[in-house]
Every structure is written in C-alpha cells, then in structure tokens.
Short mmCIF file of C-alpha atoms in Angstrom, two decimals:
data_model
loop_
_atom_site.label_atom_id
_atom_site.label_comp_id
_atom_site.label_asym_id
_atom_site.label_seq_id
_atom_site.Cartn_x
_atom_site.Cartn_y
_atom_site.Cartn_z
CA MET A 1 179.47 37.74 70.78
CA ARG A 2 180.63 37.31 74.10
CA ARG A 3 180.75 41.09 74.90
CA LYS A 4 177.50 41.12 73.97
CA ALA A 5 176.12 38.08 76.28
CA GLY A 6 177.85 39.68 79.08
CA ARG A 7 175.84 43.25 78.24
CA SER A 8 172.66 41.10 78.35
CA HIS A 9 173.70 39.88 81.82
CA ILE A 10 174.39 42.92 83.13
CA LEU A 11 170.91 44.10 82.05
CA PHE A 12 169.34 41.00 83.23
CA LEU A 13 170.58 41.62 86.71
CA THR A 14 169.93 45.34 86.76
CA LEU A 15 165.81 45.00 85.38
CA LEU A 16 165.74 42.10 88.22
CA PHE A 17 167.00 44.80 90.64
CA ALA A 18 164.58 47.16 89.26
CA SER A 19 161.59 44.69 89.68
CA LEU A 20 162.68 43.74 92.93
CA LEU A 21 162.25 47.83 93.86
CA LEU A 22 159.16 47.53 92.64
CA PHE A 23 158.27 44.95 95.04
CA LEU A 24 159.33 47.06 97.64
CA LEU A 25 157.05 50.13 97.06
CA PRO A 26 154.92 50.93 99.70
CA ASP A 27 150.94 50.15 99.55
CA GLU A 28 149.95 53.77 99.39
CA GLN A 29 151.98 54.31 96.22
CA VAL A 30 151.01 51.16 94.30
CA SER A 31 147.71 52.15 94.98
CA SER A 32 147.94 55.67 93.68
CA LEU A 33 149.82 54.27 90.78
CA ARG A 34 147.79 51.88 89.74
CA GLY A 35 144.58 54.31 89.74
CA ARG A 36 146.52 56.74 87.49
CA ALA A 37 147.40 53.72 85.08
CA LEU A 38 144.09 52.43 85.26
CA SER A 39 142.84 56.06 84.30
CA ALA A 40 145.06 56.29 81.55
CA VAL A 41 143.73 53.16 79.70
CA ALA A 42 140.41 53.79 80.63
CA PRO A 43 139.47 55.46 77.32
CA VAL A 44 141.06 52.36 75.68
CA LEU A 45 138.84 49.80 78.05
CA ASN A 46 136.09 51.88 77.38
CA SER A 47 136.19 51.53 73.45
CA VAL A 48 136.96 47.75 73.88
CA ARG A 49 133.76 47.73 75.81
CA ASP A 50 131.39 49.61 73.76
CA TRP A 51 132.66 47.59 70.30
CA LYS A 52 132.01 44.16 72.32
CA PRO A 53 129.33 42.46 70.49
CA SER A 54 128.09 40.04 73.01
CA GLN A 55 127.59 42.34 76.20
CA ASN A 56 124.93 41.42 78.08
CA LEU A 57 123.89 38.48 76.23
CA HIS A 58 123.60 36.40 79.37
CA PRO A 59 119.65 35.66 80.49
CA ALA A 60 120.98 35.78 83.97
CA SER A 61 122.07 39.48 83.52
CA LEU A 62 118.69 40.51 83.97
CA GLU A 63 118.42 39.05 87.51
CA THR A 64 117.74 41.47 89.97
CA PRO A 65 119.26 40.34 93.82
CA ALA A 66 116.54 39.60 95.62
CA SER A 67 115.30 42.23 98.57
CA PRO A 68 116.53 41.30 101.73
CA THR A 69 112.74 41.13 103.11
CA SER A 70 112.02 38.60 100.51
CA ALA A 71 112.32 35.72 102.55
CA PRO A 72 114.47 32.23 101.71
CA ALA A 73 116.29 33.10 98.46
CA ALA A 74 114.40 30.98 95.82
CA PRO A 75 116.60 29.74 92.75
CA ALA A 76 116.21 32.32 90.27
CA VAL A 77 113.99 31.28 87.46
CA VAL A 78 115.19 32.27 84.07
CA THR A 79 112.78 32.09 81.17
CA PRO A 80 113.75 30.83 77.55
CA VAL A 81 114.27 33.59 75.51
CA GLU A 82 115.07 33.40 71.90
CA ASN A 83 116.02 36.40 70.89
CA THR A 84 118.81 37.06 73.00
CA SER A 85 119.69 40.35 70.99
CA GLN A 86 116.04 41.72 72.34
CA LEU A 87 117.20 40.64 75.95
CA ALA A 88 120.44 42.33 75.53
CA GLN A 89 118.80 45.49 74.99
CA PHE A 90 116.20 45.17 77.56
CA ALA A 91 119.24 44.62 80.02
CA ALA A 92 120.88 47.67 78.42
CA GLU A 93 117.59 49.48 78.85
CA ILE A 94 116.94 48.83 82.50
CA ASP A 95 120.46 49.46 83.15
CA ARG A 96 120.27 52.79 81.65
CA LEU A 97 116.93 53.99 83.20
CA ARG A 98 118.25 52.47 86.92
CA ALA A 99 121.18 55.13 85.99
CA GLU A 100 118.93 57.97 85.40
CA THR A 101 116.87 57.20 88.67
CA ILE A 102 119.79 57.75 90.31
CA THR A 103 121.04 61.06 88.96
CA LEU A 104 117.01 62.10 89.46
CA ARG A 105 116.98 60.81 92.92
CA SER A 106 120.17 62.64 93.69
CA ASP A 107 118.50 65.95 92.11
CA ASN A 108 115.25 65.42 93.68
CA MET A 109 117.07 65.23 97.62
CA ARG A 110 118.91 67.96 96.56
CA LEU A 111 116.28 70.18 95.65
CA HIS A 112 114.47 68.96 98.57
CA SER A 113 116.84 70.10 101.10
CA ALA A 114 116.89 73.61 99.66
CA LEU A 115 112.94 73.95 99.90
CA PRO A 116 112.56 76.34 102.59
CA GLY A 117 110.35 74.33 105.82
CA ALA A 118 110.67 71.04 104.09
CA GLY A 119 111.43 68.12 106.04
CA ALA A 120 114.31 65.42 105.95
CA ALA A 121 114.72 64.65 102.20
CA PRO A 122 113.58 60.75 102.20
CA MET A 123 116.96 58.61 103.00
CA GLN A 124 117.94 56.88 99.62
CA PRO A 125 121.63 56.28 99.11
CA ASN A 126 122.95 58.84 96.59
CA GLY A 127 125.25 57.63 94.00
CA LEU A 128 126.91 57.90 90.64
CA HIS A 129 126.29 55.46 87.56
CA ALA A 130 129.36 53.80 86.10
CA ASP A 131 130.35 51.01 83.89
CA VAL A 132 132.62 48.29 84.19
CA ILE A 133 135.26 47.99 82.00
CA SER A 134 137.59 45.29 83.40
CA ARG A 135 137.54 42.02 85.41
CA ARG A 136 139.23 38.71 86.24
CA MET A 137 142.46 40.32 85.60
CA LEU A 138 145.27 37.38 86.22
CA TRP A 139 145.97 36.84 89.78
CA GLN A 140 144.29 39.90 91.07
CA GLU A 141 142.06 39.36 94.16
CA PRO A 142 138.17 39.58 92.93
CA ILE A 143 138.40 43.61 91.73
CA LEU A 144 136.32 45.10 88.89
CA ALA A 145 137.73 48.01 87.14
CA ILE A 146 134.89 51.40 86.53
CA ASN A 147 135.13 53.80 84.34
CA ARG A 148 134.71 56.68 86.59
CA GLY A 149 137.29 58.29 89.34
CA SER A 150 137.80 61.23 91.36
CA ALA A 151 136.96 63.53 88.86
CA HIS A 152 133.63 62.50 88.96
CA GLY A 153 133.38 62.56 92.63
CA ILE A 154 134.20 59.40 93.80
CA HIS A 155 136.80 58.57 97.20
CA VAL A 156 138.73 55.70 98.07
CA HIS A 157 136.75 53.67 100.39
CA ALA A 158 133.21 54.36 99.07
CA GLY A 159 130.44 51.75 99.01
CA VAL A 160 129.42 50.19 95.51
CA LEU A 161 126.21 48.76 94.93
CA HIS A 162 124.84 46.72 91.93
CA ARG A 163 121.14 47.06 91.67
CA ASN A 164 120.76 48.25 95.37
CA ALA A 165 122.82 44.99 96.90
CA VAL A 166 126.50 45.66 97.94
CA LEU A 167 129.19 44.64 95.97
CA GLY A 168 132.16 46.12 97.58
CA ARG A 169 134.34 49.28 98.10
CA ILE A 170 136.72 51.49 95.96
CA ALA A 171 140.36 50.21 96.58
CA ASP A 172 142.51 52.24 93.95
CA ILE A 173 141.37 55.49 92.53
CA GLY A 174 142.76 57.65 89.65
CA PRO A 175 140.89 60.70 87.88
CA GLY A 176 139.03 58.85 85.24
CA ALA A 177 138.87 55.35 86.75
CA ALA A 178 138.82 53.30 89.81
CA THR A 179 138.82 49.74 90.85
CA VAL A 180 136.18 47.94 93.04
CA ALA A 181 137.30 45.63 95.49
CA LEU A 182 134.37 43.10 95.74
CA THR A 183 133.00 41.83 99.19
CA THR A 184 134.88 38.35 98.81
CA HIS A 185 138.08 40.48 98.67
CA ARG A 186 140.04 39.75 101.79
CA GLY A 187 141.13 43.21 102.27
CA VAL A 188 137.31 44.35 102.64
CA SER A 189 135.42 44.54 105.76
CA ILE A 190 131.53 45.63 106.06
CA ALA A 191 129.64 46.37 109.07
CA ALA A 192 127.13 43.92 109.01
CA ARG A 193 123.68 42.59 110.78
CA LEU A 194 121.74 39.36 110.48
CA ALA A 195 118.32 40.71 109.18
CA ASP A 196 116.32 37.93 111.24
CA CYS A 197 117.95 37.76 114.61
CA ARG A 198 119.53 41.39 114.48
CA GLN A 199 122.91 40.19 115.85
CA GLU A 200 125.83 42.15 114.19
CA GLY A 201 129.39 41.49 113.22
CA VAL A 202 131.82 42.21 110.41
CA LEU A 203 131.64 40.69 107.01
CA GLN A 204 134.92 40.34 105.27
CA GLY A 205 136.05 38.25 102.07
CA MET A 206 137.31 34.78 101.97
CA GLN A 207 138.26 31.68 99.72
CA GLY A 208 135.75 29.26 99.00
CA VAL A 209 136.19 25.84 100.44
CA ASP A 210 136.33 23.97 97.03
CA GLY A 211 138.69 26.97 95.32
CA SER A 212 135.81 27.53 92.74
CA GLU A 213 133.40 29.79 94.52
CA ARG A 214 134.34 32.74 96.72
CA LEU A 215 132.73 33.46 99.53
CA CYS A 216 132.56 36.06 102.59
CA ARG A 217 132.82 35.44 106.12
CA LEU A 218 130.73 37.06 108.90
CA GLN A 219 132.28 37.12 112.66
CA ILE A 220 129.90 37.60 115.49
CA VAL A 221 130.99 37.69 118.97
CA GLY A 222 128.38 36.44 121.43
CA ARG A 223 127.57 33.75 123.92
CA GLU A 224 124.86 32.25 121.39
CA CYS A 225 123.90 32.65 117.62
CA LEU A 226 120.80 32.32 116.18
CA ALA A 227 121.52 32.68 112.59
CA LYS A 228 119.94 29.88 110.53
CA GLU A 229 120.77 28.60 107.12
CA GLY A 230 119.43 30.90 104.73
CA GLU A 231 118.75 33.99 106.50
CA GLN A 232 119.73 37.15 104.71
CA ILE A 233 122.33 39.32 105.91
CA VAL A 234 122.17 43.47 105.62
CA THR A 235 124.51 46.25 106.36
CA SER A 236 124.34 47.88 109.81
CA GLY A 237 125.50 50.84 108.71
CA PHE A 238 128.39 51.37 111.72
CA ASP A 239 131.14 51.67 109.07
CA GLY A 240 130.03 54.67 107.44
CA ALA A 241 129.98 53.75 104.09
CA PHE A 242 126.80 52.21 103.73
CA PRO A 243 123.64 52.87 104.95
CA ALA A 244 121.83 50.35 107.23
CA GLY A 245 119.75 47.53 105.65
CA LEU A 246 121.39 46.98 102.30
CA TRP A 247 121.56 43.58 101.34
CA LEU A 248 124.73 41.86 101.82
CA GLY A 249 124.21 38.13 101.30
CA THR A 250 122.73 34.96 102.26
CA VAL A 251 123.98 32.54 105.40
CA LEU A 252 125.41 29.31 103.86
CA LYS A 253 126.99 27.82 107.53
CA VAL A 254 127.34 28.86 110.96
CA ALA A 255 130.09 27.55 112.94
CA LYS A 256 131.59 28.10 116.13
CA SER A 257 135.00 29.28 116.07
CA ALA A 258 135.92 30.12 119.46
CA ASP A 259 134.43 30.37 122.87
CA VAL A 260 132.37 33.32 122.30
CA GLN A 261 133.10 33.65 118.58
CA TRP A 262 130.94 32.50 115.52
CA GLU A 263 132.04 32.34 112.23
CA ILE A 264 129.08 32.23 109.53
CA THR A 265 129.71 31.52 105.86
CA VAL A 266 128.17 34.05 103.58
CA ARG A 267 127.34 33.67 100.02
CA PRO A 268 127.59 37.26 98.22
CA ALA A 269 124.63 39.14 97.10
CA CYS A 270 126.15 39.85 93.70
CA ASP A 271 127.74 37.52 91.06
CA GLU A 272 130.88 39.62 89.95
CA SER A 273 130.56 38.13 86.16
CA ARG A 274 127.21 39.52 85.84
CA VAL A 275 127.66 42.73 86.66
CA GLU A 276 127.75 45.33 83.76
CA SER A 277 127.32 48.60 85.72
CA VAL A 278 127.45 49.86 89.21
CA GLN A 279 126.18 52.64 91.55
CA VAL A 280 129.18 54.22 93.55
CA LEU A 281 128.19 55.72 96.62
CA THR A 282 128.94 59.50 96.60
CA VAL A 283 128.37 60.54 100.35
CA ASP A 284 131.11 61.50 101.99
CA THR A 285 132.29 58.63 104.76
CA PRO A 286 131.59 60.24 108.04
CA ALA A 287 134.61 60.43 110.68
CA VAL A 288 132.93 58.62 114.01
CA PRO A 289 133.81 61.08 116.33
CA TRP A 290 134.75 60.01 119.89
CA PRO A 291 132.12 60.27 122.63
CA GLU A 292 132.97 63.22 124.96
CA MET A 293 134.37 61.66 128.30
CA PRO A 294 132.74 63.37 131.16
CA ILE A 295 135.53 65.19 133.04
CA LEU A 296 136.17 63.67 136.75
CA LYS A 297 136.41 66.09 139.45
CA ARG A 298 138.95 65.20 142.02
CA ARG A 299 137.10 65.44 145.61
CA ASN A 300 139.72 66.82 147.76
CA MET B 1 162.76 54.37 67.04
CA GLN B 2 161.81 51.24 66.22
CA ALA B 3 162.44 49.52 69.78
CA VAL B 4 160.00 52.72 71.07
CA PHE B 5 157.49 52.22 68.26
CA CYS B 6 157.37 48.40 69.28
CA LEU B 7 157.44 48.38 73.15
CA THR B 8 154.50 50.87 72.83
CA LEU B 9 152.27 48.68 70.35
CA PHE B 10 153.24 45.83 72.72
CA SER B 11 151.68 47.70 75.63
CA VAL B 12 148.76 48.82 74.02
CA LEU B 13 148.08 45.70 72.37
CA ALA B 14 148.51 43.69 75.58
CA ILE B 15 146.50 45.59 77.65
CA VAL B 16 143.48 45.94 75.60
CA LEU B 17 143.58 42.11 74.65
CA GLN B 18 144.51 41.04 78.12
CA PHE B 19 142.19 43.26 80.24
CA GLY B 20 139.76 44.20 77.59
CA VAL B 21 139.05 41.65 75.37
CA VAL B 22 139.82 38.20 77.19
CA PRO B 23 137.71 38.40 80.05
CA ALA B 24 134.80 39.54 77.75
CA VAL B 25 135.27 36.86 75.03
CA ALA B 26 137.23 33.96 76.21
CA PRO B 27 135.80 30.96 78.54
CA PRO B 28 136.61 30.73 81.76
CA LEU B 29 139.20 27.94 80.81
CA ILE B 30 141.07 29.77 78.25
CA ARG B 31 143.17 32.81 79.96
CA PRO B 32 146.22 33.62 77.87
CA ASP B 33 148.91 35.85 79.22
CA PHE B 34 149.30 38.14 76.55
CA CYS B 35 151.56 40.00 78.31
CA LEU B 36 153.95 37.41 78.88
CA ILE B 37 153.49 35.80 75.32
CA PHE B 38 154.25 39.68 73.70
CA ALA B 39 157.26 39.57 75.82
CA LEU B 40 158.34 36.24 75.02
CA ALA B 41 157.97 36.69 71.61
CA ALA B 42 159.90 39.79 71.55
CA LEU B 43 162.67 38.02 73.23
CA VAL B 44 162.77 35.28 70.65
CA MET B 45 162.71 37.16 67.78
CA GLY B 46 164.44 40.77 68.29
CA PRO B 47 167.31 41.36 69.83
CA ARG B 48 168.18 39.98 73.38
CA GLU B 49 168.37 43.23 75.06
CA PHE B 50 165.30 44.43 73.55
CA GLY B 51 163.06 41.36 74.70
CA LEU B 52 164.62 41.99 78.24
CA VAL B 53 163.49 45.27 78.17
CA CYS B 54 159.91 44.23 76.82
CA VAL B 55 159.78 41.34 79.53
CA PHE B 56 160.55 44.06 82.35
CA LEU B 57 157.98 46.41 80.56
CA LEU B 58 155.29 44.22 80.07
CA GLY B 59 155.72 42.34 83.57
CA PHE B 60 155.11 45.88 84.94
CA VAL B 61 152.12 46.50 82.70
CA ALA B 62 150.74 43.04 84.13
CA ASP B 63 151.58 43.92 87.58
CA MET B 64 149.89 47.04 87.56
CA PHE B 65 146.69 45.36 86.62
CA GLY B 66 146.64 41.87 87.34
CA SER B 67 148.87 40.72 90.31
CA SER B 68 147.60 40.75 94.23
CA ARG B 69 151.42 42.09 94.86
CA PHE B 70 152.82 44.57 93.07
CA GLY B 71 156.49 43.46 91.18
CA LEU B 72 155.85 39.93 91.90
CA LEU B 73 154.57 39.36 88.28
CA THR B 74 157.78 41.42 86.84
CA ILE B 75 160.13 39.04 88.74
CA SER B 76 158.50 36.14 87.73
CA TYR B 77 158.63 37.00 84.03
CA LEU B 78 162.34 38.02 84.57
CA LEU B 79 162.94 34.94 86.37
CA ALA B 80 161.36 32.83 83.63
CA ALA B 81 162.64 34.82 80.70
CA GLY B 82 166.34 34.18 82.59
CA ALA B 83 165.65 30.78 82.84
CA LEU B 84 164.51 29.67 79.40
CA MET B 85 167.63 32.17 78.00
CA GLY B 86 169.72 30.02 80.06
CA LEU B 87 168.68 26.52 79.54
CA THR B 88 167.91 26.84 75.48
CA GLY B 89 169.58 30.24 74.47
CA LYS B 90 168.48 31.99 71.38
CA ASP B 91 170.59 29.66 68.55
CA MET B 92 168.06 26.80 69.68
CA VAL B 93 165.02 28.63 67.93
CA ARG B 94 166.82 30.61 65.30
CA GLY B 95 163.29 32.85 64.50
CA ASP B 96 161.57 29.42 64.23
CA THR B 97 157.64 29.97 64.93
CA LEU B 98 156.86 26.70 66.44
CA LEU B 99 159.53 26.55 68.78
CA GLY B 100 158.97 30.01 69.49
CA ALA B 101 155.61 28.84 70.41
CA LEU B 102 156.67 26.09 72.81
CA LEU B 103 159.05 28.05 74.50
CA ALA B 104 156.04 30.51 75.14
CA ILE B 105 154.11 28.03 76.58
CA ALA B 106 156.75 26.83 78.79
CA GLY B 107 157.51 30.39 80.04
CA THR B 108 154.15 31.10 80.82
CA LEU B 109 154.16 28.10 83.22
CA LEU B 110 157.31 28.93 84.50
CA ALA B 111 156.37 32.69 85.24
CA HIS B 112 153.04 31.68 86.84
CA GLY B 113 154.44 28.83 88.61
CA ALA B 114 156.79 31.03 90.08
CA TYR B 115 154.53 33.68 90.91
CA VAL B 116 152.16 31.11 92.69
CA LEU B 117 155.38 29.58 94.82
CA ILE B 118 156.79 32.79 95.49
CA GLY B 119 153.41 34.13 96.36
CA ARG B 120 152.58 31.54 98.67
CA ALA B 121 155.96 31.91 100.38
CA ILE B 122 154.96 35.76 101.21
CA GLY B 123 151.11 34.80 102.43
CA LEU B 124 149.15 35.43 99.28
CA ASP B 125 145.81 33.83 99.26
CA LEU B 126 146.79 31.48 96.51
CA PRO B 127 145.12 27.81 97.24
CA TRP B 128 146.57 25.07 95.08
CA SER B 129 143.08 24.02 93.47
CA ARG B 130 142.45 28.00 92.54
CA ALA B 131 146.48 28.03 91.28
CA GLY B 132 146.12 24.99 89.35
CA ALA B 133 142.72 25.97 87.59
CA GLN B 134 144.47 29.06 86.74
CA LEU B 135 147.78 27.58 85.72
CA LEU B 136 145.73 25.10 83.10
CA GLY B 137 143.59 28.14 81.82
CA LEU B 138 147.19 30.19 81.11
CA ALA B 139 148.13 27.09 79.57
CA ILE B 140 145.62 26.18 77.33
CA GLY B 141 145.43 29.68 76.59
CA GLY B 142 149.33 30.05 75.66
CA ALA B 143 148.88 27.08 73.44
CA LEU B 144 146.12 28.74 71.22
CA VAL B 145 147.57 31.92 70.52
CA ALA B 146 151.28 31.68 71.20
CA MET B 147 151.65 30.36 67.51
CA PRO B 148 149.96 33.42 65.84
CA VAL B 149 151.58 36.28 68.19
CA MET B 150 155.17 34.63 67.18
CA PHE B 151 154.30 34.25 63.48
CA VAL B 152 153.09 38.49 63.55
CA THR B 153 155.96 39.22 65.92
CA GLY B 154 158.15 37.69 63.76
CA LYS B 155 156.79 39.39 60.52
CA LEU B 156 156.50 42.71 62.11
CA PHE B 157 160.10 42.57 63.56
CA PHE B 158 161.36 41.50 59.66
CA ARG B 159 159.41 44.12 58.23
CA ILE B 160 160.86 47.19 59.97
CA GLY B 161 164.12 45.77 60.42
CA MET B 162 164.32 44.78 64.01
CA MET B 163 165.76 41.25 63.56
CA ASP B 164 169.46 40.00 63.33
CA GLY B 165 171.50 37.10 63.38
CA ALA B 166 170.19 33.74 63.32
CA GLU B 167 166.72 34.92 63.12
CA ARG B 168 166.72 37.45 60.34
CA GLU B 169 168.92 34.50 58.03
CA THR B 170 165.89 32.07 59.03
CA TRP B 171 163.13 34.75 58.08
CA LEU B 172 164.74 35.63 55.20
CA LEU B 173 164.89 32.29 53.60
CA ARG B 174 161.28 31.95 54.52
CA GLU B 175 160.42 34.84 52.71
CA ARG B 176 162.90 33.73 49.32
CA ALA B 177 161.10 30.39 49.52
CA SER B 178 157.47 31.82 49.63
CA ALA B 179 158.25 34.14 46.96
CA ALA B 180 159.54 31.52 44.77
CA GLN B 181 156.56 29.48 45.33
CA ARG B 182 154.24 32.63 44.30
CA ARG B 183 156.46 32.86 41.33
CA ARG B 184 156.01 29.16 40.17
CA ALA B 185 152.38 29.68 40.77
CA ALA B 186 151.96 32.86 38.59
CA ARG B 187 153.99 31.20 36.21
CA ALA B 188 151.64 28.24 36.13
CA GLY B 189 148.60 30.42 35.73
CA GLY B 190 150.15 32.06 33.08
CA ARG B 191 150.54 28.79 30.98
#
C-alpha cells in the first residue's frame, strides 16, 4: 500500500512537470497544435451542431447589423413571432442564400476578370462561407470555432465578417477548422476610421467596464477628436486584412487619454452569441512594401 | 486496454459535452466543466494512477480549447487533484457517489480558483467580476452534473473491472442489495 502511494506521488510529480513544460510551449506551436486538434474534433462538433434541435431559434438571430451609412443605430425592433420553428427555418434559409451569394459573387468576379477588355470587377469582399461549431470555451478569450480551415483556402489573420459587418480575424488554423478571435479579443487590432469625422486609428479589444459586456477601444492620435456618441466606425483598409468601409461598431464614449491621444470606447457591430455562420475573406493579405527612398547623391 | 478505452471515451465525451452541447444548450449561468468532472470521477472511482493520468489528459483537452494560456488549466487540474488527494484521500470516499460528487464540486472550485489566481499573477485578463461569475456558473453546473457523472463512471468502472479495493467493495455491496431488492419484488409480484 505504501509502495503504491509512493508510486502515485512520483506519477503526480511527473505529470505536474509535464504540464509545466506544456505551459512553456511557444505560442506558434500552441497555435498550430490548437488548429490541428480543432480540425480533428471538427467532424464531431459539426455533427453535434447539425443535431441540435434549437439552433437559430432566437428571434434576434435574424437581425442584420445596420449598415454604417444608416444613421444612429436605433434599437432593433423584434416582431413577436409565434411560430419559432418557422422563424428558425427562415434564418437558416437566409444564411444559406447568403452563402450562395458569396460563392456566386466570387465566380462573377473571376469570370469578369477573365473577360477580354473588361474593366475592373466591382469591389466586393471575396469570401468563403463557414459555420460556427463551438463558442464560449471555458476561460478562452472571445473566440469562435468554425468548420473551415487551411484546406479550404483560409489563412491565418484573414478577416471574418458576419452579414457584412466585421466579426474578427482568424487566430489558429488547422486543415479542417479554425478559430476566429473576435474584435473584442485583446490580441486583435484592426485599422479603423470614424465614419463621419474621418479620423483614423487602431481598434483593439478590451474588457467591458462592468465585466459583463465585452467592448473595443479605438485609439486615435490627434490634437482634437471630433467623434460623437453614436457615430459609426468602419474599417480604413490600411491593415490589408479588410477592405475599407466595413462596419466595425458604434461609439459609446470618448475620452482623452494623453496630451494628443484619445480613447474611444466602441460597442462591436456583431453580438457573438447570435452568430451562426460567418464569411471568411480569402483575399491574400497584401505585404505592404516600403516606399522606395530616393537615393541621395553626394555633392562633392 | 480498458484504460485506453476509458481514456478515449472520456476525452470524446468531454469534448462533445463541453465544447459542443453546453454552449448551445445550457443557459449562461450553468457552465459545468465536464473535463474536470470526468477526470475527478475517474480519480475517485478508479485506481489512483489511472485517475491522475485522466486528470492530466482531460486537463490537456481543456487547455487545447478552453484556456487563454496553454498549460495553465492542466496545472490547475493537477493541483486541485493533488490537494483533494492530500486532504481527503481515497479512503474517505470509498466509491460513494454523493461524496464523490461533493468532491468534484470542491475540485471544480479549487482548480478554477487556482486558474484565476495564477492567471492574474501572470497577467491574464481576468477581472474579479468575470472570474466570480464564471466560478459561480461552474459551481452550479458542477452541482447539476457531478452526481450523474459519478454514478455512470462508477457503474462503467465496476462493469469493466476497472475498480479495485474499497470502491469495488462498496459497489459490490450496492449491486447485491439492489439484486436482493429486485428478487424480493419479483417474489412479491409472483404471489
């Protein structure tokens, strides 16, 4: 008995040491490991998702985020619908049609560019439809798992949209699945612009003040900030992950954080709990070249 | 062979329940940590070494999907399991389902409390308000699911011969008692 207890103590210490080694793994390896593990369990999570009977039942899942051009975001009016199953069917149908639209739009752009003498194709984000297979994972920062991965043409840091509003960026990726870090995730930063006053800055995730609602912060450098509460924030397109003009969120509060620095609290455009399917942008993130510096000639 | 079967079964069940079913079905206030509860059930009902391996493996699974710092949940799980083993020992539980369930709830609070404390110490974004709400959800969820998980695990271990010592004795007595009860009922029905 004593020998057995001693053996389990040794095992306990060994496992504790092994877990310390896991703790010290570099982030790149963890990211790749997570992507692969998620890909491995994606079929199971997919079938659980398909099996769920109550999926999309929330009437709010039908709400489309207001476009940035529509002035101050009015509270969404939800019409009481008695037949919730019919509502769920409509929501699923809408998402299916959206996915079809995305595919058709991509085809259209491809064919348009192949036509001899045709002008530039209309600028629309080219993307891939994906379903959410997991969310709210214990202590994880705000992250969603989706059922598309590198095998489908998705790459790390690609932009993710939900009904044409920005949802986040791809964080970890495996062959058959990926995780999306939402705009409220502290590690995500997106180049943004205030829609009315046109000031630009960087949007990052932050914890809500009361701890319940997760918000974002937009940092702007400038002598003055003309942002107003309720103003819309859109992508500026400078980070290369998103085209310019996509809706990011709404200004909640404007505060001066330093002499020439402003911090704007932003409510994100998408509510993660209502997202069932997303659009992952498949355009390659362009490598921004350094501008060519003129060679200075010495005057001797 | 039995150990491999149990490890695989627990891992798959924990992943499906924790990351597929719970977020979709359970209300926000109920967030049971199935990974830890299955691990503690294996520790309470099965051999100690197997239980520890289960705690490590399921901690790894939880870390893979549900931790903002990889490895931290595994450490927390092991610390909680070590504390429970040190404080109570297996002899106190002896395969009892209710005591096992209480131990699982205490283990959940210990493990996730350790996660919050260590996480805050290394600079993770874990404000007390969020941590408190999450711990409450974990405790409520644990209280709801710990008992059935303990019972099912005990039953499985007893059936496939993974139990030994005091746990096996307890379950053998329970099985005999229930068999006698069934016999009495059958006899009474026959008359």
